[in-house]
C-alpha cells in the first residue's frame, strides 16, 4: 500500500461497490466526459445501510497525467469542508481503476442553464455567483488553516448545483497548494486550465496566484450575464472575455446581456455585478479585486436585486387582483 493510500485509507471504497452503484458503469449512467475520463451517476450503499446518490469520476488510463490529478483532487476534497464546495464520499484505486466518488448534486452543472432565464433567474444567478465567490474565499485562505489553495480551472461546468440551487465548486484536479504565509506570492508553474477561462497573465508568464482564479471567475460572471458559454462564442477562445470587456468599456453592455434576463434586473444590481465582472478581467493582476472584495460586491448586487423585487411585488399582486376581477366581470 502506498503512503497516499495509507493516509486516505478511511476514504477507500471497493471496486465492486462502485460497480454496483453505477450499474457496472452503464452508458445510461454517464453524466459527462471531461479531459480525464467519464462521470457516472449512481446510488451507493454505505456501511451504515444508507443509500446515497453519488457521482463517480472514472479516470481514463490513457491519460498518464491522471495519477497526479487523481491524488490532488482527493487530497483537496478531503481537506476542504465548506457548504459551497463539493463533498467527497470516497475513492477507488483498484485493478488499474482510479475513481473519485462525490455526493451527487441533483441539478447538474451551471453551464447547462446559462441560456435559460426562466429556470435560472437573475436572482438565482446572483446567489450562485456569490456562493462560488465564497467558496474561493474559503479555499484561498481560511483563518486557522496552514495552507492556501489556487483552483486553476474555474469554469461554469465545474460549478454544480444541488436540489436547492446552491452552488458547489468542484474539479480540484489541477489545483495547487502553498503555505498560507506565502499566499500572496506567485507560484511558478506551467500554465494549465481551460482555454477561454485561463488568466492571460498566467498563460504569458507561467506564474499563477489567487488573482488568476479571480480572472476565471470573471469569465463565468460574464457567461451568467450574457447567457452564453465562453467556448461557444468563437473559435478564438479568448474572444469572449475581450468582447465582454469591450462592450463594458464602450457603454453598450446591453447589447450582449440576455434580453430576458435584462427584464428581471434592478439597474443597481446590474451595475454592481458588471463592474465587478469587468474588474476581474483586468490585464494587470494588481488591478483585479481580491476575492473578499468580490464577495462584497456580489452580495451588494444580490441585496439590491432582492430589494427591487420586494418593492415591485405589492404592485404585481394588485395588478394580478385587478386582472382576476376584470376577468370575473367580463
mmCIF file of C-alpha atoms in Angstrom:
data_model
loop_
_atom_site.group_PDB
_atom_site.id
_atom_site.type_symbol
_atom_site.label_atom_id
_atom_site.label_comp_id
_atom_site.label_asym_id
_atom_site.label_seq_id
_atom_site.Cartn_x
_atom_site.Cartn_y
_atom_site.Cartn_z
ATOM 1 C CA UNK A 1 0.000 0.000 0.000
ATOM 2 C CA UNK A 2 1.385 3.415 -0.975
ATOM 3 C CA UNK A 3 1.788 6.210 1.566
ATOM 4 C CA UNK A 4 -1.009 8.064 -0.206
ATOM 5 C CA UNK A 5 -3.406 5.118 0.141
ATOM 6 C CA UNK A 6 -2.455 4.749 3.794
ATOM 7 C CA UNK A 7 -3.095 8.423 4.509
ATOM 8 C CA UNK A 8 -6.561 8.340 2.977
ATOM 9 C CA UNK A 9 -7.467 4.738 3.760
ATOM 10 C CA UNK A 10 -10.648 5.896 5.524
ATOM 11 C CA UNK A 11 -11.986 7.103 2.152
ATOM 12 C CA UNK A 12 -11.273 3.920 0.185
ATOM 13 C CA UNK A 13 -14.161 2.102 -1.473
ATOM 14 C CA UNK A 14 -14.067 -1.277 -3.173
ATOM 15 C CA UNK A 15 -14.357 -1.529 -6.948
ATOM 16 C CA UNK A 16 -17.275 -3.952 -6.556
ATOM 17 C CA UNK A 17 -19.212 -1.380 -4.521
ATOM 18 C CA UNK A 18 -18.600 1.324 -7.135
ATOM 19 C CA UNK A 19 -19.561 -1.025 -9.968
ATOM 20 C CA UNK A 20 -22.778 -1.948 -8.185
ATOM 21 C CA UNK A 21 -23.508 1.726 -7.550
ATOM 22 C CA UNK A 22 -23.151 2.671 -11.234
ATOM 23 C CA UNK A 23 -24.726 -0.462 -12.742
ATOM 24 C CA UNK A 24 -21.241 -1.530 -13.848
ATOM 25 C CA UNK A 25 -20.529 1.855 -15.452
ATOM 26 C CA UNK A 26 -23.564 1.589 -17.713
ATOM 27 C CA UNK A 27 -23.772 4.043 -20.594
ATOM 28 C CA UNK A 28 -27.124 5.324 -19.380
ATOM 29 C CA UNK A 29 -25.436 6.396 -16.141
ATOM 30 C CA UNK A 30 -22.905 8.643 -17.896
ATOM 31 C CA UNK A 31 -23.342 12.291 -16.922
ATOM 32 C CA UNK A 32 -20.481 13.791 -18.917
ATOM 33 C CA UNK A 33 -16.993 13.216 -20.282
ATOM 34 C CA UNK A 34 -14.181 15.627 -19.465
ATOM 35 C CA UNK A 35 -10.466 15.825 -20.175
ATOM 36 C CA UNK A 36 -9.639 12.982 -17.801
ATOM 37 C CA UNK A 37 -12.448 10.468 -18.195
ATOM 38 C CA UNK A 38 -16.156 9.848 -17.598
ATOM 39 C CA UNK A 39 -18.538 10.849 -14.821
ATOM 40 C CA UNK A 40 -21.283 8.409 -13.791
ATOM 41 C CA UNK A 41 -24.270 8.929 -11.541
ATOM 42 C CA UNK A 42 -25.340 6.127 -9.244
ATOM 43 C CA UNK A 43 -26.510 5.061 -5.808
ATOM 44 C CA UNK A 44 -24.039 3.791 -3.246
ATOM 45 C CA UNK A 45 -24.987 1.677 -0.251
ATOM 46 C CA UNK A 46 -22.931 2.821 2.729
ATOM 47 C CA UNK A 47 -21.816 0.525 5.532
ATOM 48 C CA UNK A 48 -24.389 2.296 7.731
ATOM 49 C CA UNK A 49 -27.139 0.995 5.450
ATOM 50 C CA UNK A 50 -27.850 4.438 3.984
ATOM 51 C CA UNK A 51 -28.327 4.673 0.212
ATOM 52 C CA UNK A 52 -26.920 7.903 -1.232
ATOM 53 C CA UNK A 53 -26.784 9.472 -4.690
ATOM 54 C CA UNK A 54 -23.220 9.703 -5.981
ATOM 55 C CA UNK A 55 -21.178 10.973 -8.901
ATOM 56 C CA UNK A 56 -18.302 8.623 -9.765
ATOM 57 C CA UNK A 57 -15.491 10.174 -11.792
ATOM 58 C CA UNK A 58 -13.640 7.370 -13.569
ATOM 59 C CA UNK A 59 -10.227 8.378 -14.887
ATOM 60 C CA UNK A 60 -9.296 7.042 -18.299
ATOM 61 C CA UNK A 61 -5.979 5.174 -18.088
ATOM 62 C CA UNK A 62 -4.822 6.630 -21.417
ATOM 63 C CA UNK A 63 -4.074 9.892 -19.594
ATOM 64 C CA UNK A 64 -0.669 9.495 -17.933
ATOM 65 C CA UNK A 65 -1.139 12.772 -16.093
ATOM 66 C CA UNK A 66 -4.253 11.383 -14.428
ATOM 67 C CA UNK A 67 -2.472 9.833 -11.431
ATOM 68 C CA UNK A 68 -1.196 13.171 -10.167
ATOM 69 C CA UNK A 69 -4.546 14.870 -10.703
ATOM 70 C CA UNK A 70 -6.359 11.939 -9.081
ATOM 71 C CA UNK A 71 -4.331 12.266 -5.895
ATOM 72 C CA UNK A 72 -4.506 16.065 -5.903
ATOM 73 C CA UNK A 73 -8.298 16.120 -6.038
ATOM 74 C CA UNK A 74 -8.629 13.573 -3.231
ATOM 75 C CA UNK A 75 -6.202 15.498 -1.014
ATOM 76 C CA UNK A 76 -8.008 18.779 -1.638
ATOM 77 C CA UNK A 77 -11.538 17.494 -1.124
ATOM 78 C CA UNK A 78 -10.525 15.577 1.985
ATOM 79 C CA UNK A 79 -9.090 18.802 3.433
ATOM 80 C CA UNK A 80 -11.664 21.365 2.290
ATOM 81 C CA UNK A 81 -15.057 21.437 4.005
ATOM 82 C CA UNK A 82 -17.439 24.234 3.008
ATOM 83 C CA UNK A 83 -21.107 24.487 2.048
ATOM 84 C CA UNK A 84 -20.094 25.732 -1.415
ATOM 85 C CA UNK A 85 -17.503 23.011 -2.113
ATOM 86 C CA UNK A 86 -18.493 19.516 -3.280
ATOM 87 C CA UNK A 87 -18.355 16.747 -0.688
ATOM 88 C CA UNK A 88 -16.153 13.711 -1.285
ATOM 89 C CA UNK A 89 -17.635 10.318 -0.436
ATOM 90 C CA UNK A 90 -14.551 8.246 -1.204
ATOM 91 C CA UNK A 91 -12.271 6.897 -3.904
ATOM 92 C CA UNK A 92 -11.320 3.614 -5.536
ATOM 93 C CA UNK A 93 -7.759 2.743 -6.560
ATOM 94 C CA UNK A 94 -8.019 -0.899 -7.543
ATOM 95 C CA UNK A 95 -7.242 -3.089 -10.597
ATOM 96 C CA UNK A 96 -5.890 -0.073 -12.525
ATOM 97 C CA UNK A 97 -9.151 1.773 -11.884
ATOM 98 C CA UNK A 98 -8.919 5.275 -10.434
ATOM 99 C CA UNK A 99 -12.312 6.641 -9.412
ATOM 100 C CA UNK A 100 -13.311 9.613 -7.264
ATOM 101 C CA UNK A 101 -16.781 9.465 -5.722
ATOM 102 C CA UNK A 102 -18.540 12.675 -4.695
ATOM 103 C CA UNK A 103 -22.021 13.398 -3.461
ATOM 104 C CA UNK A 104 -24.289 13.784 -6.497
ATOM 105 C CA UNK A 105 -25.787 17.245 -6.887
ATOM 106 C CA UNK A 106 -29.260 16.931 -8.373
ATOM 107 C CA UNK A 107 -29.320 19.934 -10.712
ATOM 108 C CA UNK A 108 -26.088 19.212 -12.562
ATOM 109 C CA UNK A 109 -23.668 21.937 -13.655
ATOM 110 C CA UNK A 110 -24.207 25.654 -14.186
ATOM 111 C CA UNK A 111 -23.231 25.601 -17.867
ATOM 112 C CA UNK A 112 -26.407 23.638 -18.680
ATOM 113 C CA UNK A 113 -28.617 26.543 -17.574
ATOM 114 C CA UNK A 114 -26.785 29.618 -18.859
ATOM 115 C CA UNK A 115 -29.156 30.189 -21.779
ATOM 116 C CA UNK A 116 -32.333 29.567 -19.753
ATOM 117 C CA UNK A 117 -33.533 32.743 -17.957
ATOM 118 C CA UNK A 118 -36.713 31.040 -16.725
ATOM 119 C CA UNK A 119 -35.195 28.048 -14.952
ATOM 120 C CA UNK A 120 -32.295 30.187 -13.743
ATOM 121 C CA UNK A 121 -33.478 33.714 -12.981
ATOM 122 C CA UNK A 122 -31.257 36.729 -12.424
ATOM 123 C CA UNK A 123 -31.739 36.462 -8.657
ATOM 124 C CA UNK A 124 -30.768 32.785 -8.686
ATOM 125 C CA UNK A 125 -27.715 33.582 -10.795
ATOM 126 C CA UNK A 126 -26.584 36.213 -8.319
ATOM 127 C CA UNK A 127 -26.968 33.738 -5.459
ATOM 128 C CA UNK A 128 -24.959 31.103 -7.357
ATOM 129 C CA UNK A 129 -22.150 33.530 -8.207
ATOM 130 C CA UNK A 130 -21.996 34.703 -4.608
ATOM 131 C CA UNK A 131 -21.772 31.094 -3.431
ATOM 132 C CA UNK A 132 -18.825 30.346 -5.705
ATOM 133 C CA UNK A 133 -17.071 33.555 -4.673
ATOM 134 C CA UNK A 134 -17.473 32.442 -1.052
ATOM 135 C CA UNK A 135 -16.051 29.029 -1.945
ATOM 136 C CA UNK A 136 -12.999 30.719 -3.473
ATOM 137 C CA UNK A 137 -12.625 32.973 -0.452
ATOM 138 C CA UNK A 138 -12.559 29.840 1.697
ATOM 139 C CA UNK A 139 -10.039 27.880 -0.379
ATOM 140 C CA UNK A 140 -7.784 30.894 -0.907
ATOM 141 C CA UNK A 141 -7.489 31.465 2.806
ATOM 142 C CA UNK A 142 -9.391 30.313 5.849
ATOM 143 C CA UNK A 143 -8.154 31.574 9.202
ATOM 144 C CA UNK A 144 -6.508 28.821 11.189
ATOM 145 C CA UNK A 145 -5.591 26.725 8.155
ATOM 146 C CA UNK A 146 -1.894 26.424 7.339
ATOM 147 C CA UNK A 147 -2.282 26.214 3.567
ATOM 148 C CA UNK A 148 -3.870 28.155 0.750
ATOM 149 C CA UNK A 149 -5.319 26.704 -2.465
ATOM 150 C CA UNK A 150 -5.434 28.077 -6.012
ATOM 151 C CA UNK A 151 -8.054 26.223 -8.048
ATOM 152 C CA UNK A 152 -6.671 26.990 -11.560
ATOM 153 C CA UNK A 153 -9.651 25.645 -13.507
ATOM 154 C CA UNK A 154 -12.684 27.755 -12.599
ATOM 155 C CA UNK A 155 -15.415 27.452 -15.241
ATOM 156 C CA UNK A 156 -19.180 27.056 -15.365
ATOM 157 C CA UNK A 157 -19.025 23.287 -15.919
ATOM 158 C CA UNK A 158 -17.102 22.941 -12.623
ATOM 159 C CA UNK A 159 -19.901 24.651 -10.699
ATOM 160 C CA UNK A 160 -22.567 22.132 -9.710
ATOM 161 C CA UNK A 161 -25.974 22.852 -8.223
ATOM 162 C CA UNK A 162 -27.862 20.949 -5.557
ATOM 163 C CA UNK A 163 -31.625 20.458 -5.373
ATOM 164 C CA UNK A 164 -31.999 23.911 -3.782
ATOM 165 C CA UNK A 165 -29.825 25.555 -6.481
ATOM 166 C CA UNK A 166 -26.996 26.054 -4.010
ATOM 167 C CA UNK A 167 -23.664 26.269 -5.855
ATOM 168 C CA UNK A 168 -20.806 23.850 -5.158
ATOM 169 C CA UNK A 169 -17.297 24.228 -6.550
ATOM 170 C CA UNK A 170 -15.811 21.021 -7.980
ATOM 171 C CA UNK A 171 -12.898 19.920 -10.155
ATOM 172 C CA UNK A 172 -9.830 20.360 -7.946
ATOM 173 C CA UNK A 173 -7.567 18.079 -10.000
ATOM 174 C CA UNK A 174 -5.428 20.972 -11.300
ATOM 175 C CA UNK A 175 -5.327 22.939 -8.063
ATOM 176 C CA UNK A 176 -2.127 23.828 -6.280
ATOM 177 C CA UNK A 177 -1.372 24.361 -2.613
ATOM 178 C CA UNK A 178 1.012 26.814 -0.943
ATOM 179 C CA UNK A 179 1.753 27.816 2.663
ATOM 180 C CA UNK A 180 -0.782 30.306 3.978
ATOM 181 C CA UNK A 181 2.024 32.699 4.939
ATOM 182 C CA UNK A 182 3.056 32.927 1.276
ATOM 183 C CA UNK A 183 -0.436 33.066 -0.185
ATOM 184 C CA UNK A 184 0.076 36.494 -1.768
ATOM 185 C CA UNK A 185 3.122 35.365 -3.733
ATOM 186 C CA UNK A 186 3.406 33.948 -7.240
ATOM 187 C CA UNK A 187 3.750 30.240 -7.975
ATOM 188 C CA UNK A 188 5.951 29.299 -10.915
ATOM 189 C CA UNK A 189 4.247 26.523 -12.877
ATOM 190 C CA UNK A 190 3.355 25.550 -16.418
ATOM 191 C CA UNK A 191 0.006 27.063 -17.454
ATOM 192 C CA UNK A 192 -2.972 24.737 -17.184
ATOM 193 C CA UNK A 193 -6.727 25.063 -17.208
ATOM 194 C CA UNK A 194 -9.321 25.591 -19.916
ATOM 195 C CA UNK A 195 -8.754 27.983 -22.854
ATOM 196 C CA UNK A 196 -11.120 30.921 -22.625
ATOM 197 C CA UNK A 197 -11.080 30.881 -18.818
ATOM 198 C CA UNK A 198 -7.323 30.873 -18.134
ATOM 199 C CA UNK A 199 -5.795 34.098 -16.846
ATOM 200 C CA UNK A 200 -3.866 35.582 -19.786
ATOM 201 C CA UNK A 201 -1.139 36.788 -17.413
ATOM 202 C CA UNK A 202 -0.711 33.186 -16.246
ATOM 203 C CA UNK A 203 -0.511 31.919 -19.814
ATOM 204 C CA UNK A 204 2.131 34.519 -20.694
ATOM 205 C CA UNK A 205 4.313 34.389 -17.582
ATOM 206 C CA UNK A 206 3.880 30.791 -16.330
ATOM 207 C CA UNK A 207 3.201 32.247 -12.876
ATOM 208 C CA UNK A 208 -0.084 31.904 -11.038
ATOM 209 C CA UNK A 209 -1.672 33.359 -7.915
ATOM 210 C CA UNK A 210 -5.135 33.808 -6.437
ATOM 211 C CA UNK A 211 -5.907 36.634 -8.860
ATOM 212 C CA UNK A 212 -5.782 34.019 -11.640
ATOM 213 C CA UNK A 213 -8.841 32.364 -10.085
ATOM 214 C CA UNK A 214 -10.463 35.806 -9.906
ATOM 215 C CA UNK A 215 -9.923 36.255 -13.655
ATOM 216 C CA UNK A 216 -11.514 32.878 -14.417
ATOM 217 C CA UNK A 217 -14.480 33.695 -12.197
ATOM 218 C CA UNK A 218 -14.844 36.967 -14.103
ATOM 219 C CA UNK A 219 -15.327 34.962 -17.301
ATOM 220 C CA UNK A 220 -18.024 32.904 -15.565
ATOM 221 C CA UNK A 221 -19.737 36.093 -14.357
ATOM 222 C CA UNK A 222 -19.999 37.319 -17.938
ATOM 223 C CA UNK A 223 -21.297 33.902 -19.025
ATOM 224 C CA UNK A 224 -24.017 34.247 -16.399
ATOM 225 C CA UNK A 225 -24.793 37.782 -17.584
ATOM 226 C CA UNK A 226 -24.899 37.038 -21.311
ATOM 227 C CA UNK A 227 -26.422 33.556 -21.135
ATOM 228 C CA UNK A 228 -23.663 32.195 -23.366
ATOM 229 C CA UNK A 229 -20.784 29.785 -22.820
ATOM 230 C CA UNK A 230 -17.335 31.278 -23.307
ATOM 231 C CA UNK A 231 -16.114 28.496 -25.585
ATOM 232 C CA UNK A 232 -19.171 28.649 -27.842
ATOM 233 C CA UNK A 233 -18.637 32.313 -28.650
ATOM 234 C CA UNK A 234 -15.861 31.916 -31.231
ATOM 235 C CA UNK A 235 -13.041 29.655 -32.363
ATOM 236 C CA UNK A 236 -10.774 32.194 -30.657
ATOM 237 C CA UNK A 237 -11.198 31.052 -27.054
ATOM 238 C CA UNK A 238 -10.027 34.400 -25.657
ATOM 239 C CA UNK A 239 -12.540 36.439 -27.698
ATOM 240 C CA UNK A 240 -15.391 36.062 -25.200
ATOM 241 C CA UNK A 241 -13.531 37.928 -22.444
ATOM 242 C CA UNK A 242 -12.236 40.536 -24.907
ATOM 243 C CA UNK A 243 -15.736 41.143 -26.267
ATOM 244 C CA UNK A 244 -17.248 41.461 -22.792
ATOM 245 C CA UNK A 245 -14.581 43.982 -21.765
ATOM 246 C CA UNK A 246 -15.003 45.961 -24.978
ATOM 247 C CA UNK A 247 -18.774 46.265 -24.572
ATOM 248 C CA UNK A 248 -18.370 47.342 -20.953
ATOM 249 C CA UNK A 249 -15.773 49.983 -21.831
ATOM 250 C CA UNK A 250 -17.857 51.330 -24.725
ATOM 251 C CA UNK A 251 -21.008 51.561 -22.636
ATOM 252 C CA UNK A 252 -23.015 49.124 -24.750
ATOM 253 C CA UNK A 253 -23.101 46.143 -22.412
ATOM 254 C CA UNK A 254 -26.857 45.911 -23.022
ATOM 255 C CA UNK A 255 -26.097 44.537 -26.491
ATOM 256 C CA UNK A 256 -24.724 41.282 -25.075
ATOM 257 C CA UNK A 257 -26.873 40.819 -21.960
ATOM 258 C CA UNK A 258 -29.522 38.134 -22.360
ATOM 259 C CA UNK A 259 -32.668 40.193 -23.149
ATOM 260 C CA UNK A 260 -34.990 38.109 -20.964
ATOM 261 C CA UNK A 261 -32.606 38.425 -18.039
ATOM 262 C CA UNK A 262 -32.403 42.163 -18.566
ATOM 263 C CA UNK A 263 -36.145 42.470 -17.962
ATOM 264 C CA UNK A 264 -35.669 40.958 -14.496
ATOM 265 C CA UNK A 265 -32.762 43.156 -13.411
ATOM 266 C CA UNK A 266 -32.558 46.021 -10.985
ATOM 267 C CA UNK A 267 -30.200 48.532 -12.589
ATOM 268 C CA UNK A 268 -28.189 48.997 -9.421
ATOM 269 C CA UNK A 269 -27.753 45.241 -9.146
ATOM 270 C CA UNK A 270 -26.621 45.062 -12.767
ATOM 271 C CA UNK A 271 -24.113 47.875 -12.262
ATOM 272 C CA UNK A 272 -22.565 46.281 -9.180
ATOM 273 C CA UNK A 273 -22.358 42.924 -10.921
ATOM 274 C CA UNK A 274 -20.965 44.180 -14.230
ATOM 275 C CA UNK A 275 -18.442 46.477 -12.516
ATOM 276 C CA UNK A 276 -17.160 43.515 -10.506
ATOM 277 C CA UNK A 277 -17.055 41.190 -13.517
ATOM 278 C CA UNK A 278 -15.126 43.740 -15.568
ATOM 279 C CA UNK A 279 -12.559 44.370 -12.831
ATOM 280 C CA UNK A 280 -11.924 40.613 -12.603
ATOM 281 C CA UNK A 281 -10.738 40.664 -16.235
ATOM 282 C CA UNK A 282 -8.174 43.454 -15.818
ATOM 283 C CA UNK A 283 -4.909 42.601 -17.569
ATOM 284 C CA UNK A 284 -2.825 43.558 -14.542
ATOM 285 C CA UNK A 285 -3.419 41.220 -11.631
ATOM 286 C CA UNK A 286 -2.813 44.023 -9.145
ATOM 287 C CA UNK A 287 -5.852 45.862 -10.561
ATOM 288 C CA UNK A 288 -8.211 42.938 -10.029
ATOM 289 C CA UNK A 289 -10.234 42.707 -6.819
ATOM 290 C CA UNK A 290 -9.242 40.173 -4.219
ATOM 291 C CA UNK A 291 -11.826 37.512 -3.616
ATOM 292 C CA UNK A 292 -13.216 39.100 -0.440
ATOM 293 C CA UNK A 293 -13.837 42.361 -2.310
ATOM 294 C CA UNK A 294 -15.632 40.338 -4.960
ATOM 295 C CA UNK A 295 -17.778 38.593 -2.340
ATOM 296 C CA UNK A 296 -18.810 42.007 -1.006
ATOM 297 C CA UNK A 297 -19.675 43.343 -4.485
ATOM 298 C CA UNK A 298 -21.769 40.298 -5.382
ATOM 299 C CA UNK A 299 -23.503 40.375 -2.008
ATOM 300 C CA UNK A 300 -24.448 44.011 -2.628
ATOM 301 C CA UNK A 301 -25.715 43.148 -6.119
ATOM 302 C CA UNK A 302 -27.939 40.420 -4.660
ATOM 303 C CA UNK A 303 -29.271 42.689 -1.896
ATOM 304 C CA UNK A 304 -30.176 45.385 -4.431
ATOM 305 C CA UNK A 305 -31.981 42.825 -6.584
ATOM 306 C CA UNK A 306 -33.921 41.419 -3.622
ATOM 307 C CA UNK A 307 -34.907 44.929 -2.524
ATOM 308 C CA UNK A 308 -36.083 45.663 -6.066
ATOM 309 C CA UNK A 309 -38.202 42.514 -6.151
ATOM 310 C CA UNK A 310 -39.703 43.304 -2.745
ATOM 311 C CA UNK A 311 -40.683 46.787 -3.953
ATOM 312 C CA UNK A 312 -42.425 45.599 -7.126
ATOM 313 C CA UNK A 313 -44.148 42.574 -5.569
ATOM 314 C CA UNK A 314 -47.037 44.552 -3.981
ATOM 315 C CA UNK A 315 -47.694 46.231 -7.339
ATOM 316 C CA UNK A 316 -47.688 42.882 -9.110
ATOM 317 C CA UNK A 317 -50.085 41.452 -6.520
ATOM 318 C CA UNK A 318 -52.515 44.341 -7.032
ATOM 319 C CA UNK A 319 -52.174 44.009 -10.792
ATOM 320 C CA UNK A 320 -52.928 40.279 -10.578
ATOM 321 C CA UNK A 321 -56.000 41.016 -8.440
ATOM 322 C CA UNK A 322 -57.171 43.591 -10.990
ATOM 323 C CA UNK A 323 -56.794 41.034 -13.800
ATOM 324 C CA UNK A 324 -58.804 38.428 -11.861
ATOM 325 C CA UNK A 325 -61.616 40.888 -11.019
ATOM 326 C CA UNK A 326 -61.759 42.112 -14.608
ATOM 327 C CA UNK A 327 -61.961 38.516 -15.835
ATOM 328 C CA UNK A 328 -64.807 37.709 -13.414
ATOM 329 C CA UNK A 329 -66.953 40.605 -14.533
ATOM 330 C CA UNK A 330 -66.362 40.217 -18.260
#
